[in-house]
mmCIF file with all atom_site columns, C-alpha atoms in Angstrom:
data_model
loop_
_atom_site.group_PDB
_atom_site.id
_atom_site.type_symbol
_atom_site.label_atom_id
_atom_site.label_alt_id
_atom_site.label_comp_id
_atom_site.label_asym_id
_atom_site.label_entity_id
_atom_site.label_seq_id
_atom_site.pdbx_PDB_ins_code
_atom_site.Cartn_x
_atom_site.Cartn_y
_atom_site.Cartn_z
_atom_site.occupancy
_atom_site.B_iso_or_equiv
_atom_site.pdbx_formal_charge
_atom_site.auth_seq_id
_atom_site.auth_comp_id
_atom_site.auth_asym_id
_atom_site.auth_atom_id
_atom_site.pdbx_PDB_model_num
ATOM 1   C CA . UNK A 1 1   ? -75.364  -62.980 -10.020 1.00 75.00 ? 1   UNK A CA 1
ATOM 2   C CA . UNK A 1 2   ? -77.562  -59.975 -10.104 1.00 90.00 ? 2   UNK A CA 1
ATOM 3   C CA . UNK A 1 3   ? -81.437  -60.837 -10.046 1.00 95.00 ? 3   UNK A CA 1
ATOM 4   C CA . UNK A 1 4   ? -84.002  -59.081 -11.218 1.00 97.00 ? 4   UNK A CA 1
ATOM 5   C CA . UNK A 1 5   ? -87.926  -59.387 -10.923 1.00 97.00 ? 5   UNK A CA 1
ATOM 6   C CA . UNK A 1 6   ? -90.533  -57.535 -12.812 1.00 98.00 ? 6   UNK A CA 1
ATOM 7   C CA . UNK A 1 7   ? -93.971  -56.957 -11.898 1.00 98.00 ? 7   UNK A CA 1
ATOM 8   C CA . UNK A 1 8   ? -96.848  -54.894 -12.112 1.00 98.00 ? 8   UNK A CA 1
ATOM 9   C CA . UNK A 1 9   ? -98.156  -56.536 -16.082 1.00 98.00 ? 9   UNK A CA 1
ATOM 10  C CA . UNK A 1 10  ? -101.363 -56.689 -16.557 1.00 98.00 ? 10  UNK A CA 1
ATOM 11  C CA . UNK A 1 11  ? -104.857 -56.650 -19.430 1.00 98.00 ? 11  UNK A CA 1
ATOM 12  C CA . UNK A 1 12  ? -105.641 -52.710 -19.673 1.00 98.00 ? 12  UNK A CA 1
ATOM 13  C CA . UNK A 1 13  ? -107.676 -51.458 -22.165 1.00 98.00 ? 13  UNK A CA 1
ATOM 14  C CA . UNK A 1 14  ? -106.694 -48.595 -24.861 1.00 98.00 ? 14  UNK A CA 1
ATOM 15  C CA . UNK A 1 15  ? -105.548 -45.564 -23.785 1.00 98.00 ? 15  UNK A CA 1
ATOM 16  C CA . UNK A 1 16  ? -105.383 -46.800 -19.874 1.00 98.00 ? 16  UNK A CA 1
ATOM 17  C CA . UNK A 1 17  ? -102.100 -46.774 -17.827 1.00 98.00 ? 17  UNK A CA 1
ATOM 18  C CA . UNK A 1 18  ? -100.010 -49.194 -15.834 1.00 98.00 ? 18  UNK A CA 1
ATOM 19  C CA . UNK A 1 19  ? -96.837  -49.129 -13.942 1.00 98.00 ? 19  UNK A CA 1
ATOM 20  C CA . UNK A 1 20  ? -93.934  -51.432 -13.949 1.00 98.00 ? 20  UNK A CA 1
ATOM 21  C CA . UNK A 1 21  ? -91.636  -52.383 -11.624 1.00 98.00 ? 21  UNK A CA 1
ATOM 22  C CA . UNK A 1 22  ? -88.609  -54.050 -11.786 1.00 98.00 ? 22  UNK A CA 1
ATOM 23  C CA . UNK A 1 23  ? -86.492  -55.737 -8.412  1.00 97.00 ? 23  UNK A CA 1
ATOM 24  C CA . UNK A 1 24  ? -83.036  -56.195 -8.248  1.00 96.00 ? 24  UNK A CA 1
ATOM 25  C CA . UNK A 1 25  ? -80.876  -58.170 -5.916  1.00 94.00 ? 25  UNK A CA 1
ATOM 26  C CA . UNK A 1 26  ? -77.514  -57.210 -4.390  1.00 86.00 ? 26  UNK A CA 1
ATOM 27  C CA . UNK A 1 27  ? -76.129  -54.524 -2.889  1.00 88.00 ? 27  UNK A CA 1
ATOM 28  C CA . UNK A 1 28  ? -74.724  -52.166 -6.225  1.00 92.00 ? 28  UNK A CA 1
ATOM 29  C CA . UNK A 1 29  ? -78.003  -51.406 -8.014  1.00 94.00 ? 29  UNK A CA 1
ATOM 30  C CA . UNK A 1 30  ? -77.296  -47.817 -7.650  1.00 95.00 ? 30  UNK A CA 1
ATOM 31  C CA . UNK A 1 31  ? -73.702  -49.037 -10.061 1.00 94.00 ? 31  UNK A CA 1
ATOM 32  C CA . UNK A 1 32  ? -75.970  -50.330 -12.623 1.00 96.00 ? 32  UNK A CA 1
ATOM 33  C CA . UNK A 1 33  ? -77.752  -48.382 -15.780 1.00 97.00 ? 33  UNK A CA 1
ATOM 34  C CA . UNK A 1 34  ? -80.955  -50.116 -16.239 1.00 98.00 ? 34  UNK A CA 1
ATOM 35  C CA . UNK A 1 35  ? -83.411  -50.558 -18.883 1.00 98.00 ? 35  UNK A CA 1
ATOM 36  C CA . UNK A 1 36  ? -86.913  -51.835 -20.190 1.00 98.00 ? 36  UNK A CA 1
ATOM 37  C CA . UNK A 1 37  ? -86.955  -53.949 -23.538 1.00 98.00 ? 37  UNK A CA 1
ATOM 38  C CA . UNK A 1 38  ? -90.357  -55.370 -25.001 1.00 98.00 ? 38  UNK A CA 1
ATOM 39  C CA . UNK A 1 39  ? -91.056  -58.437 -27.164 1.00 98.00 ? 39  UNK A CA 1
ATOM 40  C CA . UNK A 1 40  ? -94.716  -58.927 -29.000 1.00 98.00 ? 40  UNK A CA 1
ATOM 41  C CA . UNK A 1 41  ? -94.860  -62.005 -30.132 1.00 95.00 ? 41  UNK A CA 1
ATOM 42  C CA . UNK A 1 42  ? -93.377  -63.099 -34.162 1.00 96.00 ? 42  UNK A CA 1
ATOM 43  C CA . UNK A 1 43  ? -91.180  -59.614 -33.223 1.00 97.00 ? 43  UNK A CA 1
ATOM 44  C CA . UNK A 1 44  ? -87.667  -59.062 -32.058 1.00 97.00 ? 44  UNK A CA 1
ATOM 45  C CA . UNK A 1 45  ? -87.205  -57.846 -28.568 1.00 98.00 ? 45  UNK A CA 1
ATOM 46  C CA . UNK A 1 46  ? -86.691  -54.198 -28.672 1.00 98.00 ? 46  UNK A CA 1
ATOM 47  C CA . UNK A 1 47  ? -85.372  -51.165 -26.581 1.00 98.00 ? 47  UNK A CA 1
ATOM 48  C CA . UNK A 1 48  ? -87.855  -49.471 -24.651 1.00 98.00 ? 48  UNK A CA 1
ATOM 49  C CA . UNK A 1 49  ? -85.936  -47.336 -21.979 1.00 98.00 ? 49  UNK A CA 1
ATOM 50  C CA . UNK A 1 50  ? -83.303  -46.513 -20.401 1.00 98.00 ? 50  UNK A CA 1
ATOM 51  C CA . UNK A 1 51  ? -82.064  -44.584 -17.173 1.00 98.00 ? 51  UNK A CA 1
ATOM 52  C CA . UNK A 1 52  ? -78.733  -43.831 -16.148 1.00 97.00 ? 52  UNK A CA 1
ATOM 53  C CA . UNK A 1 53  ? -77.202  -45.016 -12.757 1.00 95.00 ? 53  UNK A CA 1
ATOM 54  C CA . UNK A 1 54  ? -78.401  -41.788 -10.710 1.00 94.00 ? 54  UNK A CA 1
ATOM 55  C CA . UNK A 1 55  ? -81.185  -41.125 -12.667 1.00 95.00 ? 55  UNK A CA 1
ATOM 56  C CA . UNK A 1 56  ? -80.063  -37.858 -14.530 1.00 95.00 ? 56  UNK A CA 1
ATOM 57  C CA . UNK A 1 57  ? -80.414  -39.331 -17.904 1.00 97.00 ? 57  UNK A CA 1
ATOM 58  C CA . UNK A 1 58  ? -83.298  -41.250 -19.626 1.00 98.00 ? 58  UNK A CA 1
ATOM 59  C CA . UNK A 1 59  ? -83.716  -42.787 -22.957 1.00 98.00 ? 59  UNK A CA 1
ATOM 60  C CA . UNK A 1 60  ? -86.806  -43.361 -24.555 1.00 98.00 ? 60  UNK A CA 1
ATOM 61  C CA . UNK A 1 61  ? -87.557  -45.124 -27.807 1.00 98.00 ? 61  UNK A CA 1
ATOM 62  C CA . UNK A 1 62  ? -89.384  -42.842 -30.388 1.00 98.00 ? 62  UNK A CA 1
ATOM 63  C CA . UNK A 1 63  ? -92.714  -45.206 -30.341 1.00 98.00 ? 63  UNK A CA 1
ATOM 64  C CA . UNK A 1 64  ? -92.826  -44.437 -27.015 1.00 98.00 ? 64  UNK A CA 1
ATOM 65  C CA . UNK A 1 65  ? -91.647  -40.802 -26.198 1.00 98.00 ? 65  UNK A CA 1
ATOM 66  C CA . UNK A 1 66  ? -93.881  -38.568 -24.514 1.00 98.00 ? 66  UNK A CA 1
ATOM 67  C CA . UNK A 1 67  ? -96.185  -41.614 -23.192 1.00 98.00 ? 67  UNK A CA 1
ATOM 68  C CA . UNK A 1 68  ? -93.918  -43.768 -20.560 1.00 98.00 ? 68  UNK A CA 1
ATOM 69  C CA . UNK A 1 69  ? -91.384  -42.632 -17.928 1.00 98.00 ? 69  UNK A CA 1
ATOM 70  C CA . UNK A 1 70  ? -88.972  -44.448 -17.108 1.00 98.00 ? 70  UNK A CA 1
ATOM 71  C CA . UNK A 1 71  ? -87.539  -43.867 -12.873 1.00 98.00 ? 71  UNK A CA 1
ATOM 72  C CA . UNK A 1 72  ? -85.533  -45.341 -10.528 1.00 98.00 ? 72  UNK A CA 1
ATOM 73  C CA . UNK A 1 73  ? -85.204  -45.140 -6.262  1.00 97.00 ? 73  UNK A CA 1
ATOM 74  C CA . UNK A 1 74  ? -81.678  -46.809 -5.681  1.00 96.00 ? 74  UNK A CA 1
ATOM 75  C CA . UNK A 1 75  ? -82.886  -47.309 -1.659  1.00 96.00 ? 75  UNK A CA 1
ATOM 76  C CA . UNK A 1 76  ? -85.355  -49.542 -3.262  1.00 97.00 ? 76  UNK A CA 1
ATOM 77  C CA . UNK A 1 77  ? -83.026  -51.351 -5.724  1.00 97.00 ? 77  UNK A CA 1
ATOM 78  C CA . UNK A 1 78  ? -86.150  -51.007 -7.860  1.00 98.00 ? 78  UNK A CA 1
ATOM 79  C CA . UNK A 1 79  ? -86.783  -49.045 -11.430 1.00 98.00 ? 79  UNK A CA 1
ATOM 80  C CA . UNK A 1 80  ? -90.249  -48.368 -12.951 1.00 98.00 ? 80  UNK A CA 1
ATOM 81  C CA . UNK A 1 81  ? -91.619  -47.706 -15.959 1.00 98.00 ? 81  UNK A CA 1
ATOM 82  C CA . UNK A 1 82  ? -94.878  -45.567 -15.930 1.00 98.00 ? 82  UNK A CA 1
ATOM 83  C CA . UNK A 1 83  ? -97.350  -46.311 -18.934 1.00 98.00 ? 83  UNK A CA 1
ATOM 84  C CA . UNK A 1 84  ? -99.692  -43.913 -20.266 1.00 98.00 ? 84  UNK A CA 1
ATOM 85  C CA . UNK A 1 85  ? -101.740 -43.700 -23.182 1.00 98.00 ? 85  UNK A CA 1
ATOM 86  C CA . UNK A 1 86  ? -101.241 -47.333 -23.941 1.00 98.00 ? 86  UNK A CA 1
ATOM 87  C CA . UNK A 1 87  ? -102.250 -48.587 -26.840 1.00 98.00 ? 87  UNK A CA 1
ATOM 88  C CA . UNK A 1 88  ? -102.331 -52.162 -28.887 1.00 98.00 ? 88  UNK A CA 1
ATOM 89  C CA . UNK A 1 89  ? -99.226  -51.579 -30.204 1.00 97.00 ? 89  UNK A CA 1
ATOM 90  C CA . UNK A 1 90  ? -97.699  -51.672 -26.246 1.00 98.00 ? 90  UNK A CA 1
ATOM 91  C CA . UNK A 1 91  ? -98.768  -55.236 -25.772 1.00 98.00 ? 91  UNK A CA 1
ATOM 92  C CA . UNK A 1 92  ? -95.410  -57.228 -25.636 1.00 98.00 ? 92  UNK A CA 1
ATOM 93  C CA . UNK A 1 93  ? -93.528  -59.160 -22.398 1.00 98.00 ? 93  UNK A CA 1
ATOM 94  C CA . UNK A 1 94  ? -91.862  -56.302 -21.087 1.00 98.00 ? 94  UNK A CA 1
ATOM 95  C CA . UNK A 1 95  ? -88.018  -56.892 -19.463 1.00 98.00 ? 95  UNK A CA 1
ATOM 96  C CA . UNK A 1 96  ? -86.076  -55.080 -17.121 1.00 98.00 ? 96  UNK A CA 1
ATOM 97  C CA . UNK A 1 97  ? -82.151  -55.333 -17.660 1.00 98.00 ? 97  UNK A CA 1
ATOM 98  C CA . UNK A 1 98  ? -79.541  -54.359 -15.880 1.00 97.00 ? 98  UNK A CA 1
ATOM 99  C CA . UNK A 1 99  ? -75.992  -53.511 -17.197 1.00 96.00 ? 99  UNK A CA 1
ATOM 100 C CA . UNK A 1 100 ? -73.224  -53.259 -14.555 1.00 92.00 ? 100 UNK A CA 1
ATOM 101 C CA . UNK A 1 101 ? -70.494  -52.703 -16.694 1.00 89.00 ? 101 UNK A CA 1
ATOM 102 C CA . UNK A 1 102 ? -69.162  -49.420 -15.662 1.00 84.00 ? 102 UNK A CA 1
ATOM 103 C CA . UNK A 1 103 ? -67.809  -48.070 -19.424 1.00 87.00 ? 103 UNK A CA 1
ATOM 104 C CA . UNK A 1 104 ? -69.913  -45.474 -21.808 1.00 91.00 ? 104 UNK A CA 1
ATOM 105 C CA . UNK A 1 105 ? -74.034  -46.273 -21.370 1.00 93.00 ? 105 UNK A CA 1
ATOM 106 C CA . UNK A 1 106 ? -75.831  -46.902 -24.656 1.00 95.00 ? 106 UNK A CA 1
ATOM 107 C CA . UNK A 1 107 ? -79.217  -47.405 -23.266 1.00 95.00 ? 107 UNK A CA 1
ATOM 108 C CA . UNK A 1 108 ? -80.728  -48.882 -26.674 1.00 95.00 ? 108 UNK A CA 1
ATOM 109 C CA . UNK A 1 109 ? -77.914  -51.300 -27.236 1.00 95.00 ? 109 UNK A CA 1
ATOM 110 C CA . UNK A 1 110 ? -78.936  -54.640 -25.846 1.00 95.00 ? 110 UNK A CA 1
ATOM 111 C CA . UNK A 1 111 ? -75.652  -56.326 -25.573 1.00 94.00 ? 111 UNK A CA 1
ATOM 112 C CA . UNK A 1 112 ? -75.167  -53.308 -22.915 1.00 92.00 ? 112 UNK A CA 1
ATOM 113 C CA . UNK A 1 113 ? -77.060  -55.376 -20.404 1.00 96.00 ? 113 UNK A CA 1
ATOM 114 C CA . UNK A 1 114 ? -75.615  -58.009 -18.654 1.00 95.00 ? 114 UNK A CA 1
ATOM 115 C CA . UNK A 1 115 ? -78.868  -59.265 -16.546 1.00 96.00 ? 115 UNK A CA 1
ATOM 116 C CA . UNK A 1 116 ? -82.641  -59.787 -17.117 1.00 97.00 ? 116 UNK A CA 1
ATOM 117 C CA . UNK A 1 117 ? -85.281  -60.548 -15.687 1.00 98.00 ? 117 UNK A CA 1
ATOM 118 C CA . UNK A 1 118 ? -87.823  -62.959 -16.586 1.00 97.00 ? 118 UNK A CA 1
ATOM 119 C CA . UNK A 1 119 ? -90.259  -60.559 -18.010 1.00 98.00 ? 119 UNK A CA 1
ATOM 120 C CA . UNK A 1 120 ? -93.777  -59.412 -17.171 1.00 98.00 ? 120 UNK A CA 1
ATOM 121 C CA . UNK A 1 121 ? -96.623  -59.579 -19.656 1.00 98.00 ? 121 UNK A CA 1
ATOM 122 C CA . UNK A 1 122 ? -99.035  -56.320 -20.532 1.00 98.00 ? 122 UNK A CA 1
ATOM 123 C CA . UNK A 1 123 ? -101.607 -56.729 -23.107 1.00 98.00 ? 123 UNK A CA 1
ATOM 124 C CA . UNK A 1 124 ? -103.911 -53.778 -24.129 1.00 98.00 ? 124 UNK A CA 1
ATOM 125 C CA . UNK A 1 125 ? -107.317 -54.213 -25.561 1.00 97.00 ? 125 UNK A CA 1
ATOM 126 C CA . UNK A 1 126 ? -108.844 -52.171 -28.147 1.00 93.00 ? 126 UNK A CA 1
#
């Protein structure tokens, strides 16, 4: 069972920045695409973005693109997701996900992931 920990949520006010982090257990992180997913609440959760197992590729939803990076340092087993230019919209539970499947990445498809945390909460203020 692969476990992973997010952290790093927070109240930040419009336009502000923040930067997640997400834990995981075990020893193949560096095996494992990972990815961020966000959930406001009365919404479905939805794909954030994504990052291939060495890095080389990211994914980025369009309501995002340009304004959050998404990273990873496998001797860490950690991934972040850097947040600027936050605004209202951007306030959700935010969840890291790991899928350790080894066949073609999809990093927007949710049944991709196999693990997830249990979410860490960012709220911006307008």
């Amino acid at each position: 069972q692969v476990q992973l920990v997010e952290s790093g949520g927070g109240l930040v006010q419009a336009g502000g920045s923040l930067r997640l982090s997400c834990a995981a257990s075990g020893r193949s992180f560096s095996t494992y695409n990972m990815g961020w997913f966000r959930q406001a609440p009365g919404k479905e959760r939805e794909f954030v973005s994504g990052i291939s197992r060495s890095g080389g590729n990211t994914y980025y939803a369009d309501s995002v693109k340009g304004r959050f990076t998404i990273s990873r340092d496998n001797a860490k087993n950690t991934v972040y997701l850097q947040m600027y230019s936050l605004e209202p919209e951007d306030s959700a539970v935010y969840y890291c996900a790991a899928d350790p499947r080894g066949s073609r990445y999809y990093a927007d498809r949710q049944s991709n992931y196999n693990y997830w945390g249990q979410g860490t909460q960012v709220t911006v203020s307008s």
